[in-house]
Tab-separated table of C-alpha atoms in Angstrom:
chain	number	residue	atom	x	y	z
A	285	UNK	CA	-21.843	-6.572	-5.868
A	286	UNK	CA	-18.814	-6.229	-3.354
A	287	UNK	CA	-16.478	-9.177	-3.081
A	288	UNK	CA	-14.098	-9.288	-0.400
A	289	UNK	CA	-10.638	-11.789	-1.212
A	290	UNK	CA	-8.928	-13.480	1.867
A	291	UNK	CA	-5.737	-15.097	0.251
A	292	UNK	CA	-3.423	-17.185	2.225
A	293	UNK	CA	-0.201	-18.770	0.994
A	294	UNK	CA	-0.021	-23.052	1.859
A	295	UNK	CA	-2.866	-23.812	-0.393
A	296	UNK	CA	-1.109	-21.719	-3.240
A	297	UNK	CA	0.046	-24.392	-5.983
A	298	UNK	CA	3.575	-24.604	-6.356
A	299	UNK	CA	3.913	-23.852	-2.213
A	300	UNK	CA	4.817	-27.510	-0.043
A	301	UNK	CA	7.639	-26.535	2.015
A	302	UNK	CA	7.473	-24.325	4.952
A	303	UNK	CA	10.542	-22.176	3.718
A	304	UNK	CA	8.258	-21.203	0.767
A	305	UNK	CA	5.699	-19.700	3.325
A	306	UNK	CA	8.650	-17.726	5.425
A	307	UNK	CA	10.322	-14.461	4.765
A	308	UNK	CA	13.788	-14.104	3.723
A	309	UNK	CA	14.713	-16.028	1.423
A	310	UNK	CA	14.299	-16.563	-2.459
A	311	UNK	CA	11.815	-19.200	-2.224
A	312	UNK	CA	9.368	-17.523	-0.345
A	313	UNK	CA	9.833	-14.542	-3.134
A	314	UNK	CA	8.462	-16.663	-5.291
A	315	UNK	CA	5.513	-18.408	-3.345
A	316	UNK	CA	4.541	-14.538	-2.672
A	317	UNK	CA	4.150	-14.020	-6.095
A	318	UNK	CA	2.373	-17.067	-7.130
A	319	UNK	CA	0.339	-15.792	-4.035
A	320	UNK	CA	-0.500	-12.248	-5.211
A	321	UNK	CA	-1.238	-14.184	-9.079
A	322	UNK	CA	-3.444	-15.943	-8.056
A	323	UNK	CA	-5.131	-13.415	-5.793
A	324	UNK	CA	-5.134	-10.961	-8.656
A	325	UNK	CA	-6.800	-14.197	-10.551
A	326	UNK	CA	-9.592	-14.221	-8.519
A	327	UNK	CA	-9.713	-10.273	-8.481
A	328	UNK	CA	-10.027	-10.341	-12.447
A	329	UNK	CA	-12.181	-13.232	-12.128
A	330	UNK	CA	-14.883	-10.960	-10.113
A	331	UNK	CA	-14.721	-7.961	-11.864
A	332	UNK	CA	-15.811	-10.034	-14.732
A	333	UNK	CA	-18.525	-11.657	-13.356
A	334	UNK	CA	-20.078	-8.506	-12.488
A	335	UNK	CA	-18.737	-7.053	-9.064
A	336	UNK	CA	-18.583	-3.375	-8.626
A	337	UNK	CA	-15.553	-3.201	-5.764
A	338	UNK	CA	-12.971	-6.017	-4.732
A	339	UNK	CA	-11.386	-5.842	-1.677
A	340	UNK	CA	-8.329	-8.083	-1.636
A	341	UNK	CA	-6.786	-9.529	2.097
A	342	UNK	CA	-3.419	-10.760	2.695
A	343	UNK	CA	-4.349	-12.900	5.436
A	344	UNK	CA	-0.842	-15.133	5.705
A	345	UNK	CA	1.590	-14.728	8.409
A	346	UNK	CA	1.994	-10.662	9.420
A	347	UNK	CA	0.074	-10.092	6.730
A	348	UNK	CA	2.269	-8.649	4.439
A	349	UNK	CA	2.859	-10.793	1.494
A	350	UNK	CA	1.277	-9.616	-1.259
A	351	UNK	CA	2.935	-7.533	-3.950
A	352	UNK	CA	0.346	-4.665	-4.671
A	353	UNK	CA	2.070	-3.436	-8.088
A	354	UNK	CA	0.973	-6.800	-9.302
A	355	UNK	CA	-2.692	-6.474	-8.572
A	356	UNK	CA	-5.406	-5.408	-11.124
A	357	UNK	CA	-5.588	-1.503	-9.906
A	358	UNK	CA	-9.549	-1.796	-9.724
A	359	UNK	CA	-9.200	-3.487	-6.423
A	360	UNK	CA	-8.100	-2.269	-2.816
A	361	UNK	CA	-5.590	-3.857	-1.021
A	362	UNK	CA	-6.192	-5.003	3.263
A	363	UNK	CA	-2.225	-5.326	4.486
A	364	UNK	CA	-0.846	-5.138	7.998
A	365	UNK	CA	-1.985	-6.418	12.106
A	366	UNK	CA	-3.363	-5.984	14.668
A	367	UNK	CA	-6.487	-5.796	13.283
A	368	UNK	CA	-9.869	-6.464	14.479
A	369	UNK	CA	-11.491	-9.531	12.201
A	370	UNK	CA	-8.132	-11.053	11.448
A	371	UNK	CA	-8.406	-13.068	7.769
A	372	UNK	CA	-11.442	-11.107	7.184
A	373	UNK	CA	-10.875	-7.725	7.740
A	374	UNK	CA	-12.675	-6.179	5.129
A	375	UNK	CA	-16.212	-7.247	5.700
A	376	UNK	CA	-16.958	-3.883	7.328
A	377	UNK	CA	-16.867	-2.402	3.949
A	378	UNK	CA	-19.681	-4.338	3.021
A	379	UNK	CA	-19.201	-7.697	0.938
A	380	UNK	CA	-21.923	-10.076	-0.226
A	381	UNK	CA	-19.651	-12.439	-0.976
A	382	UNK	CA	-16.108	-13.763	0.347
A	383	UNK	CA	-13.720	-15.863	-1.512
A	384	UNK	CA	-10.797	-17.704	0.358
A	385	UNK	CA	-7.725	-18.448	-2.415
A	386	UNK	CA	-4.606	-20.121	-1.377
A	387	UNK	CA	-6.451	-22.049	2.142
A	388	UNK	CA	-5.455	-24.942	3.484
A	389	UNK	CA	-6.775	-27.869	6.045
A	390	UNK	CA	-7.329	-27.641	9.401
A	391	UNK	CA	-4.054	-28.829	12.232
A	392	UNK	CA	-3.578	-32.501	12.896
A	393	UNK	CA	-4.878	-33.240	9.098
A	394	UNK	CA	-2.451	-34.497	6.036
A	395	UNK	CA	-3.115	-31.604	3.936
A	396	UNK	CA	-0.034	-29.324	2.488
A	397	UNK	CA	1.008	-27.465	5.657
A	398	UNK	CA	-2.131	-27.768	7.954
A	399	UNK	CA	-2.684	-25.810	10.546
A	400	UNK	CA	-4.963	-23.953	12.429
A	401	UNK	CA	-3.969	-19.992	13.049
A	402	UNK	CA	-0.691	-21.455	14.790
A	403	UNK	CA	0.854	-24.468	14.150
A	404	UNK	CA	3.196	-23.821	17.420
A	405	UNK	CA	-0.027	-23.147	19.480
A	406	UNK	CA	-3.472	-24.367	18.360
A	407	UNK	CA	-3.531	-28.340	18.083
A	408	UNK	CA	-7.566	-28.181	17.630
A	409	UNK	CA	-10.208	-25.323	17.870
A	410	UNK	CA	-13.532	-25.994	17.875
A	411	UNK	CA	-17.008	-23.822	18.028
A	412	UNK	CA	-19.775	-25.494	20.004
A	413	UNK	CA	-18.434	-28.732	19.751
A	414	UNK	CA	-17.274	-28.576	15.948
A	415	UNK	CA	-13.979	-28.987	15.001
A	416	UNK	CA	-12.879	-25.795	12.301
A	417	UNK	CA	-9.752	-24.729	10.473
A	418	UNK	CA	-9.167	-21.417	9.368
A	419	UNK	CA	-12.089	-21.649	6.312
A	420	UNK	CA	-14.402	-23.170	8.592
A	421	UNK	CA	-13.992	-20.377	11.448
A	422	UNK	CA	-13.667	-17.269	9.355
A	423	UNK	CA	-16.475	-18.194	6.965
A	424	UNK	CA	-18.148	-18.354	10.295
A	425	UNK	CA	-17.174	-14.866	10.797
A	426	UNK	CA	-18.279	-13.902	6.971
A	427	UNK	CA	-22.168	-15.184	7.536
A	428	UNK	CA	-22.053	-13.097	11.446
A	429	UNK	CA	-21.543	-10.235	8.940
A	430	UNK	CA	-24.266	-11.437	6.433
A	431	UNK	CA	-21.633	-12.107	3.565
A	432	UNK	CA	-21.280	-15.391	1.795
A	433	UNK	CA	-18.517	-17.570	1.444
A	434	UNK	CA	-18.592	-18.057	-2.862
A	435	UNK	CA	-15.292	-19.849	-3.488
A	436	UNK	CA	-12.469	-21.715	-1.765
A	437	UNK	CA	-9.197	-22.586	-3.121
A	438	UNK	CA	-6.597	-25.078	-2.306
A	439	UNK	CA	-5.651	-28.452	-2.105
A	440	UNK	CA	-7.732	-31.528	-2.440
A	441	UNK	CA	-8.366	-32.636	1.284
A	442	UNK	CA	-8.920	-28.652	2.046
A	443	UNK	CA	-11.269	-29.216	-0.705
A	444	UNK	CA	-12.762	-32.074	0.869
A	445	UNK	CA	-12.670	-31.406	4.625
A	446	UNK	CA	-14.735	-28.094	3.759
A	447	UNK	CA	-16.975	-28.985	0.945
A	448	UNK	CA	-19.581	-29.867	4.064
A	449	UNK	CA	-19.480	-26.947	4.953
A	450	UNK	CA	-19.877	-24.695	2.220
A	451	UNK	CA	-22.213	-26.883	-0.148
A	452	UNK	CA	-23.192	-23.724	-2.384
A	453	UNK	CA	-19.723	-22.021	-3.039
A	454	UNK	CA	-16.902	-23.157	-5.655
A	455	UNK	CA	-13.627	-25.357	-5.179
A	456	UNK	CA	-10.938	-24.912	-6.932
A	457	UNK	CA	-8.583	-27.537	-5.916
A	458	UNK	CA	-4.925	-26.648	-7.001
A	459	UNK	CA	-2.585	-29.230	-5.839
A	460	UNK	CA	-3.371	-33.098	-4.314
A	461	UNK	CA	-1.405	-33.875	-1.077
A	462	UNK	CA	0.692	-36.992	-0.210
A	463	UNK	CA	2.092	-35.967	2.995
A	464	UNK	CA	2.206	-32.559	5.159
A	465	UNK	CA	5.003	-31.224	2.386
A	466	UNK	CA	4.503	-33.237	-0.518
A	467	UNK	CA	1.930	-33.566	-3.302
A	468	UNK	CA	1.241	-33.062	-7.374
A	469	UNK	CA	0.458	-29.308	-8.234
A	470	UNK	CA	-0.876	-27.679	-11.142
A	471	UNK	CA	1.301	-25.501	-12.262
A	472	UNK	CA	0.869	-21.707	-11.283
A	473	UNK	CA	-0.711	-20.622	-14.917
A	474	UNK	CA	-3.003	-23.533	-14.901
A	475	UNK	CA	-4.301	-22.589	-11.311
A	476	UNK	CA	-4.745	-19.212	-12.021
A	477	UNK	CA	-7.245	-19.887	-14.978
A	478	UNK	CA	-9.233	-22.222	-13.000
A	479	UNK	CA	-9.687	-19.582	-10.256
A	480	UNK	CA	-10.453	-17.034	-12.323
A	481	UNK	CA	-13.102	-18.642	-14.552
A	482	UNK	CA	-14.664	-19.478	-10.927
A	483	UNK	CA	-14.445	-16.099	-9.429
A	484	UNK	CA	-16.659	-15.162	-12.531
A	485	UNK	CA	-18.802	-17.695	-12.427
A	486	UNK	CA	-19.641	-17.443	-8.423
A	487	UNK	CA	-20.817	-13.803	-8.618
A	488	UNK	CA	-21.981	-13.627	-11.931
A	489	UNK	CA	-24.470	-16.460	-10.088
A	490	UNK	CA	-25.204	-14.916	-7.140
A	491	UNK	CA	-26.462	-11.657	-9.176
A	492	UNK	CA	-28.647	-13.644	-11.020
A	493	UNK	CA	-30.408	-15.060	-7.768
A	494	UNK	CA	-30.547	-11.294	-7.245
A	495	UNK	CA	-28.193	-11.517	-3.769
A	496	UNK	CA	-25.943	-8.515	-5.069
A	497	UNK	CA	-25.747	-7.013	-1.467
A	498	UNK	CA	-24.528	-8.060	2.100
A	499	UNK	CA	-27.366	-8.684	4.861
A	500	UNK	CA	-26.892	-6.224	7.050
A	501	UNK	CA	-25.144	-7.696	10.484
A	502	UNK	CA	-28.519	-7.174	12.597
A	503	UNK	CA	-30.191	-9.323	10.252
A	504	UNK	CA	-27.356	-12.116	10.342
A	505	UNK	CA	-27.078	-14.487	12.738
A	506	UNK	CA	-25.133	-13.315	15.118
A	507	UNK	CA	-25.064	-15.516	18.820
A	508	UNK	CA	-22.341	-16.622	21.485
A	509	UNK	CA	-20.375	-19.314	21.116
A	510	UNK	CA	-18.422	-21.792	23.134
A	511	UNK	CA	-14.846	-22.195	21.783
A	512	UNK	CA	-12.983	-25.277	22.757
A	513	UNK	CA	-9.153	-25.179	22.298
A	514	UNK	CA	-6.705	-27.807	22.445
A	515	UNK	CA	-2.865	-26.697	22.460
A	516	UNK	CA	0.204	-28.239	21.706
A	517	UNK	CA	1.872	-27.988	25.235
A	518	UNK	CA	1.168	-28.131	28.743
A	519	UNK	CA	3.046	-24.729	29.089
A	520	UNK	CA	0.956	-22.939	26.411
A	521	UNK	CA	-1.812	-24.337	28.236
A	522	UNK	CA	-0.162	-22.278	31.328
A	523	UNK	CA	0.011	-18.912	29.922
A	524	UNK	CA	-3.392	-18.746	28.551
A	525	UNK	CA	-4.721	-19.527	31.583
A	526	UNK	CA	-3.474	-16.842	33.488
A	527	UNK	CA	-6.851	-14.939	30.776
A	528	UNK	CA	-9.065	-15.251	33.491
A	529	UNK	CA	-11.923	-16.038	31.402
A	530	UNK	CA	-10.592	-19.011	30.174
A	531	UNK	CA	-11.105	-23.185	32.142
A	532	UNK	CA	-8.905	-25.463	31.622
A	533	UNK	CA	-10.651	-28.749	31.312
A	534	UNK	CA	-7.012	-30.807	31.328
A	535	UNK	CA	-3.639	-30.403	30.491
A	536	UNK	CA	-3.619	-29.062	27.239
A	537	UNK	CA	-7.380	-28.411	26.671
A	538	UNK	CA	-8.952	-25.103	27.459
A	539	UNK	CA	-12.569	-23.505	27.115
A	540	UNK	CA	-13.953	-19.805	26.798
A	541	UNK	CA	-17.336	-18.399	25.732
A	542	UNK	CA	-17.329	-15.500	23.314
A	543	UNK	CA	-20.775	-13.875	22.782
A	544	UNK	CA	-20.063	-13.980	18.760
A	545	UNK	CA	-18.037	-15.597	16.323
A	546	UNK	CA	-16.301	-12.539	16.207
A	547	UNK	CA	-15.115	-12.572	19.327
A	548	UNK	CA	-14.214	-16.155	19.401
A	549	UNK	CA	-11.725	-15.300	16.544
A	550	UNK	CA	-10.177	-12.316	18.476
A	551	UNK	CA	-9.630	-14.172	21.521
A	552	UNK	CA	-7.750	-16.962	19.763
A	553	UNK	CA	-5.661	-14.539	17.708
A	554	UNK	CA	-4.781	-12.479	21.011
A	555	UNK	CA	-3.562	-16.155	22.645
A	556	UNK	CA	-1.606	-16.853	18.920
A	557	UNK	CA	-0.338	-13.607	19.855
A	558	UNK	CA	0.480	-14.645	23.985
A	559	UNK	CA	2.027	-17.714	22.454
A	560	UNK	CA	5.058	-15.728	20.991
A	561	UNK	CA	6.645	-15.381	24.678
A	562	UNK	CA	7.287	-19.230	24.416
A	563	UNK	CA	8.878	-19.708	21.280
């Protein structure tokens, strides 16, 4: 059984403020480690349960947060961009199942620090006329590949915006939200034993349904998309234009086709990319 990690930073309890998400300064030191704990949780978590490799991606910012010296030395570390599938670079090694630690809700929501890819950029994204955040569109990504998405961790309207879509995998909810950077967290140690006795418990559950390996890609459902995108500016909306294959349906709405999921999601990370020129 090969598990493949995606761990972000917002949903990470202890983490409400955007400084705690940034680099440079002593708050974010910390939020980086709570990160890599609980990462290292859910690495723990799967060994126990029965996988055989772990792949672990830092899939926050430049994707460089996590502190490697601090991870269980079983499991192999995905750091670093460009790279092709973005939060879930790693399911080319094979995974049969995905966990996503530390998420959070989609842009325009009142979850801790929602967003979706970009906060400066990406108001909305959508695939064929559903609205996603970052689970929704990379666990997207995971079944193209033929993986499964296992368990999800964050706060509680993450939790609840995604349970829909997952209905099989795990939630472990770490913090409740009052406002975009505000709420009542467990503390880190608390949230690290709940992920970890779920990490466990989702493979040691899929190996007893006997779904210990990844469906190959070819036998996945792989087929194009349409991906609707609403930005936060008229003059975003203006420089991803000039990608020829996008239509702009108004000022700030645009529209592309991507013959995948895949590459849906590297289309919107190259305009995330584009976007920088503004700021």
């Amino acid at each position: 059984m090969k598990v493949l990690i995606s761990a972000d930073i917002e949903g990470v309890a202890g983490v409400f403020h955007p400084e705690q998400t940034r680099a440079g300064n002593g708050e974010y030191e910390a939020a980086r480690r709570w990160m890599t704990l609980e990462a290292n949780a859910a690495i723990e978590g799967a060994f126990a349960g029965g996988a055989t490799q772990v792949w672990v991606n830092d899939s926050h910012g430049g994707f460089r947060n996590l502190l490697p010296d601090l991870l269980d030395a079983r499991a192999e570390v995905v750091l670093g961009k460009p790279r092709t599938l973005g939060m879930m670079a790693g399911l080319e090694y094979g995974a049969a199942l995905v966990f996503m630690i530390g998420y959070h809700s989609k842009a325009q929501t009142r979850g801790v620090l929602a967003h979706t890819i970009n906060s400066f950029a990406f108001a909305r994204v959508s695939l064929d006329g559903v609205e996603v955040g970052e689970a929704g569109l990379y666990g997207a990504l995971a079944e193209e590949y033929g993986a499964r998405v296992a368990l999800l961790s964050g706060d509680d309207v993450f939790a609840e915006e995604t349970a829909p879509r997952f209905p099989e995998a795990r939630f472990v909810v770490t913090k409740s939200a009052t406002g975009h950077a505000s709420g009542v967290t467990q503390t880190p140690a608390r949230a690290r034993e709940a992920i970890g006795a779920a990490a466990r418990e989702a493979v040691q559950s899929h190996l007893s349904r006997g779904l210990a390996r990844q469906t190959s890609r070819a036998d996945a459902r792989v087929k194009a998309v349409t991906c609707e995108l609403r930005v936060q500016t008229t003059a975003l909306a203006d420089l991803f234009c000039q990608w020829p294959t996008l239509t702009r349906i108004d000022g700030v709405t645009l529209r592309f086709d991507a013959a995948s999921v895949e590459h849906a999601v590297r289309m919107l990370n190259c305009l995330s990319a584009m976007s920088f020129m503004l700021r």
